[in-house]
Coordinates of N, CA, C and O in Angstrom, one line a residue:
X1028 N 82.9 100.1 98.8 CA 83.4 99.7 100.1 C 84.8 99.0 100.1 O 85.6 99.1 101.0
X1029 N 85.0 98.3 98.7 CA 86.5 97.4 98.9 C 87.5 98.4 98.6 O 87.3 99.3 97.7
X1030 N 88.6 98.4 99.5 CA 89.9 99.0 99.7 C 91.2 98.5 99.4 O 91.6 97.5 100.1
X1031 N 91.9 98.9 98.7 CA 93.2 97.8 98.8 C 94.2 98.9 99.1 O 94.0 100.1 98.8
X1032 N 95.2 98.5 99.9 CA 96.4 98.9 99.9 C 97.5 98.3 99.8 O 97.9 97.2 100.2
X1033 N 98.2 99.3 99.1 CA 99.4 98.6 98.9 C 100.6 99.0 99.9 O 100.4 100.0 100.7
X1034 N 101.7 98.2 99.9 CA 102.9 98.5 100.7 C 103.8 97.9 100.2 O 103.7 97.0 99.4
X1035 N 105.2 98.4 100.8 CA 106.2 97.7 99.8 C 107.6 98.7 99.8 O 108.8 98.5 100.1
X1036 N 106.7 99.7 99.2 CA 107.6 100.7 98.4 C 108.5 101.0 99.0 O 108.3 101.3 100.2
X1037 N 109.7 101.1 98.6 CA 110.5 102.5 99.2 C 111.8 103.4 97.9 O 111.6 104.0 96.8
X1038 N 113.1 103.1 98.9 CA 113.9 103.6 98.0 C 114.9 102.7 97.9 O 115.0 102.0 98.8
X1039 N 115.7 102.4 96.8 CA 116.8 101.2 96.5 C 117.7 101.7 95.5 O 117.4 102.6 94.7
X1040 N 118.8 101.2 95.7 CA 119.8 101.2 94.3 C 119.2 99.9 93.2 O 118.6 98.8 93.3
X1041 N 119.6 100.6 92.4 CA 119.2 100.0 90.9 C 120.2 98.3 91.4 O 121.1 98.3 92.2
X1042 N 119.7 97.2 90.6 CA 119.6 96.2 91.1 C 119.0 95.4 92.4 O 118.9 94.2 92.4
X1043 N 118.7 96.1 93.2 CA 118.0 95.7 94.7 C 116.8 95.4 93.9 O 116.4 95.8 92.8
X1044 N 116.1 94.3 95.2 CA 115.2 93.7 95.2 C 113.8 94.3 96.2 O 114.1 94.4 97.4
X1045 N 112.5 94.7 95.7 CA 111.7 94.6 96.6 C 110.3 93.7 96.4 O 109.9 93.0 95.4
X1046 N 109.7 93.8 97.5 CA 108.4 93.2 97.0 C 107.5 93.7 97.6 O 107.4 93.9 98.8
X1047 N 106.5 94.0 96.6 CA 105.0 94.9 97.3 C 104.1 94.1 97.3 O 104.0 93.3 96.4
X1048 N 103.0 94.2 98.2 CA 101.8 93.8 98.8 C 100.7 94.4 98.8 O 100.6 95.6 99.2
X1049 N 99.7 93.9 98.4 CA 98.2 94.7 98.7 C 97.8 93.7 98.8 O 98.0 92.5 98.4
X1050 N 96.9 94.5 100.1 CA 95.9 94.1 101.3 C 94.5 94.6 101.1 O 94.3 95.8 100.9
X1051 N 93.3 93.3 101.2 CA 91.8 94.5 101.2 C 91.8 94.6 102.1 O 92.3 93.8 102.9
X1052 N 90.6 96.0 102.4 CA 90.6 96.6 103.5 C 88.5 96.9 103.3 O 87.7 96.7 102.4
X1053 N 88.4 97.2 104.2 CA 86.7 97.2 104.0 C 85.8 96.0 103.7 O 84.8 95.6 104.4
X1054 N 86.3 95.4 102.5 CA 85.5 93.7 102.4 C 86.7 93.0 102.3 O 87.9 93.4 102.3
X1055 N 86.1 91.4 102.4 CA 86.9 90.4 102.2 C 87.4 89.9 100.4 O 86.7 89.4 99.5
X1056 N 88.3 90.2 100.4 CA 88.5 89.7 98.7 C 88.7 88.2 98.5 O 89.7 87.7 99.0
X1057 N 88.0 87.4 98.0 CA 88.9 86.0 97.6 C 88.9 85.2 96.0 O 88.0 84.6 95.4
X1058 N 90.2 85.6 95.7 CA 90.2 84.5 93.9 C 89.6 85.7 93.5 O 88.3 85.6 93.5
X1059 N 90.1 87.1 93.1 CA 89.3 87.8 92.1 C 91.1 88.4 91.5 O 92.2 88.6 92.0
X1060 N 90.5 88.4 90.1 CA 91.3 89.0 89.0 C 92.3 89.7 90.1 O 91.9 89.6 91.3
X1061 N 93.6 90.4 89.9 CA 94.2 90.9 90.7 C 95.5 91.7 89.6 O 96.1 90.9 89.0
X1062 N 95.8 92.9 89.4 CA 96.5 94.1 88.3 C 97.8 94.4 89.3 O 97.7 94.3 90.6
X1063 N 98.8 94.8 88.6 CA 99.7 95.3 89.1 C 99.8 97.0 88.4 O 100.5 97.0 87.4
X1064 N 99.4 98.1 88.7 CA 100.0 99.4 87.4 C 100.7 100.2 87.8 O 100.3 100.5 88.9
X1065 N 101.9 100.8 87.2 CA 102.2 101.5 87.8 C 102.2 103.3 87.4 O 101.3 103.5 86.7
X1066 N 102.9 104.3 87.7 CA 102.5 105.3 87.4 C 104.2 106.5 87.5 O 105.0 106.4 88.4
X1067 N 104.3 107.0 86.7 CA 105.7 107.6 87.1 C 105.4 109.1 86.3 O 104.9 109.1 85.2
X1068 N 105.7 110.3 87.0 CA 105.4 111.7 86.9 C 105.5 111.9 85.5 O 106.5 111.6 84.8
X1069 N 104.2 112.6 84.7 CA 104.8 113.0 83.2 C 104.3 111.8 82.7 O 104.9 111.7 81.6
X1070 N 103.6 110.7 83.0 CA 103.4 109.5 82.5 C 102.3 109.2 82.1 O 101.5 110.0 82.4
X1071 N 101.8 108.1 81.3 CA 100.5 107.4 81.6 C 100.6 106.4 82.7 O 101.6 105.7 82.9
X1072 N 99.3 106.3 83.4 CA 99.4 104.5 83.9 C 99.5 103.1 82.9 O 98.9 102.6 82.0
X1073 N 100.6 102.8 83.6 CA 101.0 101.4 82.4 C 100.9 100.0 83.1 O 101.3 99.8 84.3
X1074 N 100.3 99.1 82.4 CA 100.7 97.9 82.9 C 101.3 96.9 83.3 O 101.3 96.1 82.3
X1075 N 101.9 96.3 84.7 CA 102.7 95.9 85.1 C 102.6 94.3 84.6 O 103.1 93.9 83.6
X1076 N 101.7 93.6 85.7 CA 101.4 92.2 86.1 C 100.3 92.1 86.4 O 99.7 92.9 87.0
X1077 N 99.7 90.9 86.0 CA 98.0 90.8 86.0 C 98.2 89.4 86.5 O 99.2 88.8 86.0
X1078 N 97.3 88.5 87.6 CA 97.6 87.5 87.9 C 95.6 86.6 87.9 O 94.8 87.3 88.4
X1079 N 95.4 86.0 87.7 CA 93.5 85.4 87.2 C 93.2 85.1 88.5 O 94.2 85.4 89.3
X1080 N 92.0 84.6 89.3 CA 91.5 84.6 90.3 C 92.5 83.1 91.5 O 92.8 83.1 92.7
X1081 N 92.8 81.9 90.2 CA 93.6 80.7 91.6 C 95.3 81.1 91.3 O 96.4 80.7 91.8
X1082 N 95.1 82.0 90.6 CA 97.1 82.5 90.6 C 97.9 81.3 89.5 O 99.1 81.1 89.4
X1083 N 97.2 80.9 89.0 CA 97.6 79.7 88.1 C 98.2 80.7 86.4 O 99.1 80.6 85.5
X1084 N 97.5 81.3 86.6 CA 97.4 82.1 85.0 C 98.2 83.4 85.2 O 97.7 84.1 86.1
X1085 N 99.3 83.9 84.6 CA 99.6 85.4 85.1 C 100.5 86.0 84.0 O 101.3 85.2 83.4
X1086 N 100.3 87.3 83.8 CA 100.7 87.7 82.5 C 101.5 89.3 82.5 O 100.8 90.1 83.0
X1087 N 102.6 89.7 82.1 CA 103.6 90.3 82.1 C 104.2 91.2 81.4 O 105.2 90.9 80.9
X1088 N 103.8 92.4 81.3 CA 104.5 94.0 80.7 C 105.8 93.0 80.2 O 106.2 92.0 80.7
X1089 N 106.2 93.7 78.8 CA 107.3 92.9 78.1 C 108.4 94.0 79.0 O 109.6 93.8 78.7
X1090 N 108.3 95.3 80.1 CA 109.0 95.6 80.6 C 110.0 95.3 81.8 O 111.2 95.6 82.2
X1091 N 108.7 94.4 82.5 CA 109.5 93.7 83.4 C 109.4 92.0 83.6 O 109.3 91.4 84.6
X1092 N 109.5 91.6 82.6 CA 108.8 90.1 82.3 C 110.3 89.5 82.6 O 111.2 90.1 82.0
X1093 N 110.6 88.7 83.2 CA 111.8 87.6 83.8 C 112.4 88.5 85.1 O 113.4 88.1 85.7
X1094 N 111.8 89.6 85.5 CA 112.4 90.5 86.7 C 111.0 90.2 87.6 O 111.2 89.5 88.6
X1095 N 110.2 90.4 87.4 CA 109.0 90.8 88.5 C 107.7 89.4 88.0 O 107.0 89.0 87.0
X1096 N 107.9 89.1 89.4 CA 107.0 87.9 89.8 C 105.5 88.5 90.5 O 105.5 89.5 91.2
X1097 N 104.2 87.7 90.1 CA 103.0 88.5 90.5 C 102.6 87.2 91.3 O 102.7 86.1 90.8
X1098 N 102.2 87.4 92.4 CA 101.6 85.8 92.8 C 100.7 86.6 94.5 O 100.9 87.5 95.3
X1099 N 99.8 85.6 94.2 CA 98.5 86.0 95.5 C 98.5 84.3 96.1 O 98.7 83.2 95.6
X1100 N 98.2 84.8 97.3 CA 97.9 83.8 98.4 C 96.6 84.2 99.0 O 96.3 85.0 99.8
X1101 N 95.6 82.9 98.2 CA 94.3 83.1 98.4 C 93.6 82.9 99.6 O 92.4 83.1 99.7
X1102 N 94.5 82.2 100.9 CA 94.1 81.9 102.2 C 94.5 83.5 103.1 O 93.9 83.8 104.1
X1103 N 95.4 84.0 102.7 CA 95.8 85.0 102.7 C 94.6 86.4 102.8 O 94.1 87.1 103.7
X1104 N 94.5 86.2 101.6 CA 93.5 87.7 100.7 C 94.8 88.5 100.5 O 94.8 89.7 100.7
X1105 N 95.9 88.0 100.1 CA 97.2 89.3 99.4 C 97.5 89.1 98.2 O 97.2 88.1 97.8
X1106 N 98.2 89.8 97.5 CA 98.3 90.0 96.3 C 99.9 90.2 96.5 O 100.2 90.8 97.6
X1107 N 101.0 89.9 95.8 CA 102.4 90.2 95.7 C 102.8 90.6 94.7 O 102.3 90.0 93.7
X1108 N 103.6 91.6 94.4 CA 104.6 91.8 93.3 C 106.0 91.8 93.6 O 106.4 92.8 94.3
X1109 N 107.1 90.7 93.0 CA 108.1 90.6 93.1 C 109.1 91.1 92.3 O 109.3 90.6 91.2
X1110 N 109.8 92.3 92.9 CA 110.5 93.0 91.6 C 112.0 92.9 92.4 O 112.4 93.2 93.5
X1111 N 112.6 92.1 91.2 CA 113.7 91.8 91.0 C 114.5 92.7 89.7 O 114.1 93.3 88.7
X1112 N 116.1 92.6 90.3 CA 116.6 93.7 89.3 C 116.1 94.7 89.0 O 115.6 94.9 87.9
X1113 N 116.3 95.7 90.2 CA 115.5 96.8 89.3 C 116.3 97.7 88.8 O 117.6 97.6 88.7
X1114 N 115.7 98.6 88.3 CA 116.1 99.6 87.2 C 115.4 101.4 87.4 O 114.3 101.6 87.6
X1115 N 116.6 102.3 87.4 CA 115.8 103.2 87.7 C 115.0 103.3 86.3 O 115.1 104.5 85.9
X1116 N 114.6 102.9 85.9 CA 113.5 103.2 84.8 C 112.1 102.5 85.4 O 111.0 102.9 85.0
X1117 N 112.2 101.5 86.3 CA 111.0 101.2 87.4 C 110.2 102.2 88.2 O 109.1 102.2 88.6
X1118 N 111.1 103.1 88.1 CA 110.5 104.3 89.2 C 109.3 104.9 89.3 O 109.1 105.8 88.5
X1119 N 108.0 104.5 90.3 CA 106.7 105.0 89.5 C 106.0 104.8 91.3 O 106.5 104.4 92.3
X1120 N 104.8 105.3 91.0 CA 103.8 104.7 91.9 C 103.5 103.4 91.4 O 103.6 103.0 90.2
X1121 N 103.3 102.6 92.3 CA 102.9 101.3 91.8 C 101.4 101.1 92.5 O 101.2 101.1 93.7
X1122 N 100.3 100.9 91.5 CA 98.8 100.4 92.1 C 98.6 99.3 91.9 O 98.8 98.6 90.9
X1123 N 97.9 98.8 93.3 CA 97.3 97.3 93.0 C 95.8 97.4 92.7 O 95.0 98.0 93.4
X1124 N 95.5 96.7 91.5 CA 93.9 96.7 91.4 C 93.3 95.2 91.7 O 93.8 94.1 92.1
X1125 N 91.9 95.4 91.2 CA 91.3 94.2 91.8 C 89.8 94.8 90.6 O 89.4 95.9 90.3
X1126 N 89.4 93.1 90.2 CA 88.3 93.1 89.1 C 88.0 92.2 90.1 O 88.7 91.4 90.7
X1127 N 85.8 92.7 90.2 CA 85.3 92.5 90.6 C 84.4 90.5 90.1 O 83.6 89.6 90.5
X1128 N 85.2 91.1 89.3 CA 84.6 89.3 88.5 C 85.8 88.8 87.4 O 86.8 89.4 87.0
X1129 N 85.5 87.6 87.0 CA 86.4 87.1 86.0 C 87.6 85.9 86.6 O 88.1 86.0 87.7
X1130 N 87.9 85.0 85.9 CA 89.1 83.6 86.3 C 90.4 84.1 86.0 O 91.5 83.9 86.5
X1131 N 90.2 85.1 84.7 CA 91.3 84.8 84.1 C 92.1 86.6 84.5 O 91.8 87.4 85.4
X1132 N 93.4 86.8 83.3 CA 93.9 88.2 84.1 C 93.5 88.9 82.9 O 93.5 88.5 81.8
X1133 N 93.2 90.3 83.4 CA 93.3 91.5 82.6 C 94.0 92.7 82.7 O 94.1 93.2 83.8
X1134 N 94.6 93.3 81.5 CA 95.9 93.7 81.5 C 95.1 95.7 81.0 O 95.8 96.5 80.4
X1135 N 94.2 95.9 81.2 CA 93.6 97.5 80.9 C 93.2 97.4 82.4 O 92.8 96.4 83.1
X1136 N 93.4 98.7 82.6 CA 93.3 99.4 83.6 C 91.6 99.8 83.6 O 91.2 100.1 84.7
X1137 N 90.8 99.8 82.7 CA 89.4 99.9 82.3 C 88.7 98.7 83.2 O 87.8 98.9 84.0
X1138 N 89.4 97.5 82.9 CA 89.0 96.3 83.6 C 88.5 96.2 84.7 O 87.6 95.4 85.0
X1139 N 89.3 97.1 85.7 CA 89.5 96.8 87.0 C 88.3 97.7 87.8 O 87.5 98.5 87.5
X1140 N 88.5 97.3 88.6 CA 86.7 98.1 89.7 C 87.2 98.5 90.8 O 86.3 99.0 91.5
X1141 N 88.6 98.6 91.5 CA 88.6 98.9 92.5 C 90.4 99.2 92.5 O 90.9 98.3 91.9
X1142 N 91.0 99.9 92.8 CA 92.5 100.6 93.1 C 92.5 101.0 94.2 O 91.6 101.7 94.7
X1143 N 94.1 100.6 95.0 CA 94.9 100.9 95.9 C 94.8 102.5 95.7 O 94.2 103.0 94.7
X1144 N 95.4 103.2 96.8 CA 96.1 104.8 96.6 C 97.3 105.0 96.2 O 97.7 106.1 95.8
X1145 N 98.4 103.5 96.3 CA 99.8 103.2 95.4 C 100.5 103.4 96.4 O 100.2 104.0 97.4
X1146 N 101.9 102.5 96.0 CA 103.2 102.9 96.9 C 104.1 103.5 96.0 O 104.1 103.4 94.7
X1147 N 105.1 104.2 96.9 CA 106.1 104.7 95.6 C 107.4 104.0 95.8 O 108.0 103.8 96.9
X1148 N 108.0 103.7 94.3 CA 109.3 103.0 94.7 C 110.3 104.0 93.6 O 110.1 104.2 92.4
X1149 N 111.0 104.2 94.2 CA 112.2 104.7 93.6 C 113.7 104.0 93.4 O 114.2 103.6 94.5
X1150 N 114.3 103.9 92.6 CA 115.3 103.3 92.1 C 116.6 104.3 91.6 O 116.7 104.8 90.5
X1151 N 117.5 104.4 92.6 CA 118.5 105.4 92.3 C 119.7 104.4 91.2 O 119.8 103.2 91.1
X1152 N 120.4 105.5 90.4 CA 121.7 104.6 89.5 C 122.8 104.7 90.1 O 123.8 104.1 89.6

C-alpha cells in the first residue's frame, strides 16, 4: 500500500542546481531508512544517498559526495535530495526508496521495501 513519489526532475545545464523530493502516498511514513538510486539507460541502478530514520546519519556514492545533500524532514514525511553541481554524467532516473525498518542507512537496493516510479533529470554540457 506505501507509495512514494518522487519530483524534482527536470532539465538543466551542467552546473545548475536541483532538488528532488519524495512524498508517501497511500500510508503515513515516519523516521524510516530512506535511499536515493538512480538509473541511466544501458545502466545498472546505482547508489546515490542513504539517509537512517532521525536524518542524523547519512552516507554517499563516492560519485556525488560534496555535490548532493540527502536530508528528510520528519514532521514533514519528505525525503530530499540536494544536487548541486551537476554533471551531465548525473543523468538518470532518480528513485526514492524507503526500508520498512532499521535507524541506520542502507546503501543496496535489496534493502529497501518500497520505490518511487522515479523522476528524470537530465543534465545538458
Amino acid at each position: 500500500q506505501v507509495q512514494l513519489v518522487e519530483s524534482g526532475g527536470g532539465l538543466v545545464q551542467a552546473g545548475a542546481s536541483l532538488r528532488l523530493s519524495c512524498a508517501p502516498s497511500g500510508r503515513t511514513f515516519s523516521n524510516y531508512p530512506m535511499g536515493w538510486f538512480r538509473q541511466a539507460p544501458g545502466k545498472e541502478r546505482e547508489f546515490v544517498a542513504a539517509i537512517g530514520w532521525s536524518g542524523d546519519n547519512t552516507y554517499y556514492a563516492e560519485s556525488v559526495k560534496g555535490r548532493f545533500t540527502i536530508s528528510r524532514d520528519n514532521a514533514k514525511k519528505m525525503v530530499y535530495l540536494q544536487m548541486n553541481s551537476l554533471e551531465p554524467e548525473d543523468t538518470a532516473v532518480y528513485y526514492c526508496a524507503m526500508r520498512a525498518s532499521g535507524t541506520r542507512y542502507y546503501t543496496r537496493a535489496a534493502e529497501y521495501n518500497y520505490w518511487g516510479q522515479g523522476t528524470q533529470v537530465t543534465v545538458s554540457s
